[in-house]
CSV table of C-alpha atoms in Angstrom, one decimal:
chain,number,residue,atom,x,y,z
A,1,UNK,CA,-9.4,-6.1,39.9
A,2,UNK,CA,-10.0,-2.9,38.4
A,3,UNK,CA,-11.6,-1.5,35.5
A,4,UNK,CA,-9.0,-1.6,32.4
A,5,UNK,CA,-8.2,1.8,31.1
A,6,UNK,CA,-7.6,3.4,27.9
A,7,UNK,CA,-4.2,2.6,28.2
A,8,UNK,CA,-4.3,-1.0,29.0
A,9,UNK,CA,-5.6,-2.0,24.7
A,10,UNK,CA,-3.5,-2.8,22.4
A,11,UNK,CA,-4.7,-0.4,19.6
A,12,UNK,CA,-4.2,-2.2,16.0
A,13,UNK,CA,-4.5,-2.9,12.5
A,14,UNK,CA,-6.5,-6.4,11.4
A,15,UNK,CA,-4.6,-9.2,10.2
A,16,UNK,CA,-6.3,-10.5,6.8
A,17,UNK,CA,-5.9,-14.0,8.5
A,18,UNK,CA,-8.3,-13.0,11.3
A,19,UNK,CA,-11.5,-13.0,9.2
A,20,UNK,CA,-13.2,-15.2,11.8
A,21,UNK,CA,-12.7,-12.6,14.7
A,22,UNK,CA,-13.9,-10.0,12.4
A,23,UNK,CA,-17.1,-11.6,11.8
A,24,UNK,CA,-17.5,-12.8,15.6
A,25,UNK,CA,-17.1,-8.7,16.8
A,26,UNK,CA,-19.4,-7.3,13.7
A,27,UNK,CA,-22.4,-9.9,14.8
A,28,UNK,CA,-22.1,-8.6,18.4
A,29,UNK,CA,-22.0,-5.3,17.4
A,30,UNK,CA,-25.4,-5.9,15.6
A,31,UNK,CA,-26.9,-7.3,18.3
A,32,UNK,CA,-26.0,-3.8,20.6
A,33,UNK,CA,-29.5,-2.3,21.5
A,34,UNK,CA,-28.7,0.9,19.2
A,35,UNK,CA,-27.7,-1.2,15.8
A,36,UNK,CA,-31.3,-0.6,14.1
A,37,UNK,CA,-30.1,2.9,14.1
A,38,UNK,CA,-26.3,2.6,14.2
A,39,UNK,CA,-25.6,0.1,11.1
A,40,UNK,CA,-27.4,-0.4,7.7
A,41,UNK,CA,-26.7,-4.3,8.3
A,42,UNK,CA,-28.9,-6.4,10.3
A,43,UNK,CA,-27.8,-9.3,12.2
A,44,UNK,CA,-29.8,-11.9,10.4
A,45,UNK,CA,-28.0,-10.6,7.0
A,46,UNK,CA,-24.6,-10.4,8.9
A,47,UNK,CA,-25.3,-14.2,9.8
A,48,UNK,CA,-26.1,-14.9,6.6
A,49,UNK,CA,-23.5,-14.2,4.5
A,50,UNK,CA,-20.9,-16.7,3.9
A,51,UNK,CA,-17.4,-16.8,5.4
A,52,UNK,CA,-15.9,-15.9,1.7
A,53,UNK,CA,-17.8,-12.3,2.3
A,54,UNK,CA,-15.7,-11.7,5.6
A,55,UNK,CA,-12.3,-13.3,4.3
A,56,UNK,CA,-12.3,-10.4,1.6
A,57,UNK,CA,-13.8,-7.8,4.2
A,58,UNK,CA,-10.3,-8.8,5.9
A,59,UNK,CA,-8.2,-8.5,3.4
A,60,UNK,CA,-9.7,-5.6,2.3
A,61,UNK,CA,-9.3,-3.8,5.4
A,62,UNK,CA,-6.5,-5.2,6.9
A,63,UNK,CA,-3.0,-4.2,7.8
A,64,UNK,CA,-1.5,-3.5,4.1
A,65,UNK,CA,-4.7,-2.4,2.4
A,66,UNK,CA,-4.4,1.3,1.4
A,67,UNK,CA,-8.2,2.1,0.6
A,68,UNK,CA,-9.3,0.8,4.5
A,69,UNK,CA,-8.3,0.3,7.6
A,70,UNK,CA,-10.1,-1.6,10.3
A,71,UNK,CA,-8.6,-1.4,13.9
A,72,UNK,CA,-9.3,-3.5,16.7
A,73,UNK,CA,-8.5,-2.7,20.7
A,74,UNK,CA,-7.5,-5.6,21.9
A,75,UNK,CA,-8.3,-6.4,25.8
A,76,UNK,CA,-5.4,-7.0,28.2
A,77,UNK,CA,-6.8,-10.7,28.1
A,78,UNK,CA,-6.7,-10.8,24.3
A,79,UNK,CA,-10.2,-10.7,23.8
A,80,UNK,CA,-11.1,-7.9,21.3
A,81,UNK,CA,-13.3,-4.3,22.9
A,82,UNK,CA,-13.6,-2.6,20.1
A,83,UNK,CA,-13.5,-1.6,16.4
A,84,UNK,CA,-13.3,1.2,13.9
A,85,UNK,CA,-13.2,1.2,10.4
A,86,UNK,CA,-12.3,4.0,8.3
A,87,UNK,CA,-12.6,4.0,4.3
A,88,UNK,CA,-10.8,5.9,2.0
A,89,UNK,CA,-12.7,8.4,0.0
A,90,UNK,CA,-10.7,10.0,-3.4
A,91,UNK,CA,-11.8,13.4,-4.6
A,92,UNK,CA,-13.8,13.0,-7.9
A,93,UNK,CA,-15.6,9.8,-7.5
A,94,UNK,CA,-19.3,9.8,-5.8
A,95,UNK,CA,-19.8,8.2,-1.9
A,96,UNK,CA,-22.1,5.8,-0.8
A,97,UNK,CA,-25.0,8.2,-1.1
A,98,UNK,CA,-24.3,9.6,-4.5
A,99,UNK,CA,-22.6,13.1,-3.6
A,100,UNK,CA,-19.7,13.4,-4.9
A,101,UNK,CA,-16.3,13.5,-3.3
A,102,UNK,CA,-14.3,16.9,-3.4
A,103,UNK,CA,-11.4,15.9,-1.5
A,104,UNK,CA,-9.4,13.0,-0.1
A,105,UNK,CA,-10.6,11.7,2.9
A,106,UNK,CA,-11.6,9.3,5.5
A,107,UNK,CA,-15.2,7.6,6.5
A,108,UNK,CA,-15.4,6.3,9.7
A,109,UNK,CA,-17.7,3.3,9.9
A,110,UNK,CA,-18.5,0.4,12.0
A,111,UNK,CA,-17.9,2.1,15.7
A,112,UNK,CA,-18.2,-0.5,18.1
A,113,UNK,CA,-17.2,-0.8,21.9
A,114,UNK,CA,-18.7,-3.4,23.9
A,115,UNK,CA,-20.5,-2.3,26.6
A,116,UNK,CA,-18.0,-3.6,29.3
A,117,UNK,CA,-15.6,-1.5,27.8
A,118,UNK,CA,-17.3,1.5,27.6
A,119,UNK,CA,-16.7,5.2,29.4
A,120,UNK,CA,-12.7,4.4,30.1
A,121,UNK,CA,-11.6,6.6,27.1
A,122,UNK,CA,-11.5,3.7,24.8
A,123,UNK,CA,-13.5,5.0,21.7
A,124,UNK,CA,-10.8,8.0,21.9
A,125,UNK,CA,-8.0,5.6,21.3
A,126,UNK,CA,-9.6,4.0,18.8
A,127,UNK,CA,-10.5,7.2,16.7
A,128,UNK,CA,-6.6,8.5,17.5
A,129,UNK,CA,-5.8,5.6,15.4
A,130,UNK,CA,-8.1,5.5,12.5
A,131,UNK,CA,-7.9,9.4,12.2
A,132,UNK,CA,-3.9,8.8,12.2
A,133,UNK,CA,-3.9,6.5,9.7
A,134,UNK,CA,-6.0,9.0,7.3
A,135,UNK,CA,-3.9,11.5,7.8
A,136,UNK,CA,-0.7,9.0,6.3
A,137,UNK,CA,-3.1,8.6,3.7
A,138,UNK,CA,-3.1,12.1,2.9
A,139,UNK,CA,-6.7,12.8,3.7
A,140,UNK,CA,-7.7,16.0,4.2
A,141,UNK,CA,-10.2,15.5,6.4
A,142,UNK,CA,-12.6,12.6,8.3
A,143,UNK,CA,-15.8,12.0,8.9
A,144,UNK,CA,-18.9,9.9,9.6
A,145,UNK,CA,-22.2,9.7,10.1
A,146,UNK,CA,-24.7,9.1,12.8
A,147,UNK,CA,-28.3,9.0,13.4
A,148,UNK,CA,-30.2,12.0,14.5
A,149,UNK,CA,-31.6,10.3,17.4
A,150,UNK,CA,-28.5,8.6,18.5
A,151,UNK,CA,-27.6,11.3,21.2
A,152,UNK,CA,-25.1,8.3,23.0
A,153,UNK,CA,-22.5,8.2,19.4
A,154,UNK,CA,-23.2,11.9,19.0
A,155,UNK,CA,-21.6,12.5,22.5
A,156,UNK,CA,-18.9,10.5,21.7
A,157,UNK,CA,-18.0,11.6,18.3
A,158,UNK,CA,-17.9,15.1,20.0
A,159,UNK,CA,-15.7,13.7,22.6
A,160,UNK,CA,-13.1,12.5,19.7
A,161,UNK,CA,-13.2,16.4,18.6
A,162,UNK,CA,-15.8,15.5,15.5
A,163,UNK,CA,-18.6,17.9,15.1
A,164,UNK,CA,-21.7,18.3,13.1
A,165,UNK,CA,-20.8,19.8,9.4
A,166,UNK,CA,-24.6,20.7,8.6
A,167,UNK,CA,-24.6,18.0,6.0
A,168,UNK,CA,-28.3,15.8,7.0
A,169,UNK,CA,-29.0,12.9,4.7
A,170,UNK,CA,-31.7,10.7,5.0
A,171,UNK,CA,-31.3,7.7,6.4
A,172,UNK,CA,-31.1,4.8,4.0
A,173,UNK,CA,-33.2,2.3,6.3
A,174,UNK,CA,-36.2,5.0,6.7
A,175,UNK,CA,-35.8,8.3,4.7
A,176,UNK,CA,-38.0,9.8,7.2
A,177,UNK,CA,-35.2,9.0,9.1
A,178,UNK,CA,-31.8,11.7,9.6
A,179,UNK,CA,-28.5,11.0,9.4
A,180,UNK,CA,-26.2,14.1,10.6
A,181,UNK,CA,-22.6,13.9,9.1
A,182,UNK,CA,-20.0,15.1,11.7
A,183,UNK,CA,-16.6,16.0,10.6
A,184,UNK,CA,-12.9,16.4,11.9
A,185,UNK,CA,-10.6,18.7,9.6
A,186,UNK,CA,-7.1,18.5,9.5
């Protein structure tokens, strides 16, 4: 049997209702070689938390929440590749780091593709649906942010059409540590 392609997920919103899934995908994303550098969560803190934490992180960001969406791609076998999350930021208010927010807009988080699903074009299909979704949101533009040293997401985020806006921030984990914000406009 052949690789599946790009085509062969079925690209969707979460259901509050699968808060067990969501937690089951977000502890084997932490344990991806790369997650020191890629999340701010470790797995031990992941595994820690009680189920309560990931019914809400469901509901929160599941299909009918207008402040997040989280999509999954969902394997022609029905087991789930991949995720992105993308948060909705209002004009006005500050973001996580304390600058403040001059427009609407989206912030990707939580990119994760197993690696048995990576190179086919997935990650592309993901973004396509987060970025679509902050668009009916009425963002005005999306972005995210990745580790300096994490040349594998950087290539990828490229790929997706997202690149570098000259924004660093220090990392939160290290600040001797970069963070590069990359940015798709609308």
């Amino acid at each position: 049997m052949s690789s599946p392609t790009s085509d062969d997920y079925v690209v969707r919103a979460i259901r509050p209702d699968e808060w067990a899934a969501v937690k089951q995908l977000r502890l084997d994303a932490l344990r991806d070689p790369v997650a020191p550098i890629a999340f701010l969560e470790t797995y031990e803190d992941a595994l820690d938390r009680p189920d309560s934490f990931y019914q809400e992180r469901a509901v929160r960001s599941g299909e009918g929440s207008g402040s997040a969406r989280q999509f999954i791609a969902e394997a022609p076998d029905g087991s789930w590749a991949g995720t992105v999350t993308v948060l909705l930021e209002e004009a006005g208010t500050k973001d996580w780091a304390g600058y403040p927010v001059e427009r609407r807009q989206g912030h990707v988080v939580g990119v994760f593709v197993r690696p048995e699903h990576r190179g086919n074009g997935l990650i592309k299909v993901l973004f396509d649906a987060g970025v679509a979704w902050a668009w009916e949101q009425g963002a005005e533009r999306v972005r995210l942010f990745v580790h300096a040293d994490n040349a594998r997401a950087q290539g990828a985020y490229r790929k997706v059409g997202f690149g570098p806006s000259g924004l660093v921030v220090s990392f939160v984990k290290d600040e001797a540590e970069n963070e590069l914000e990359f940015v798709l406009e609308r």
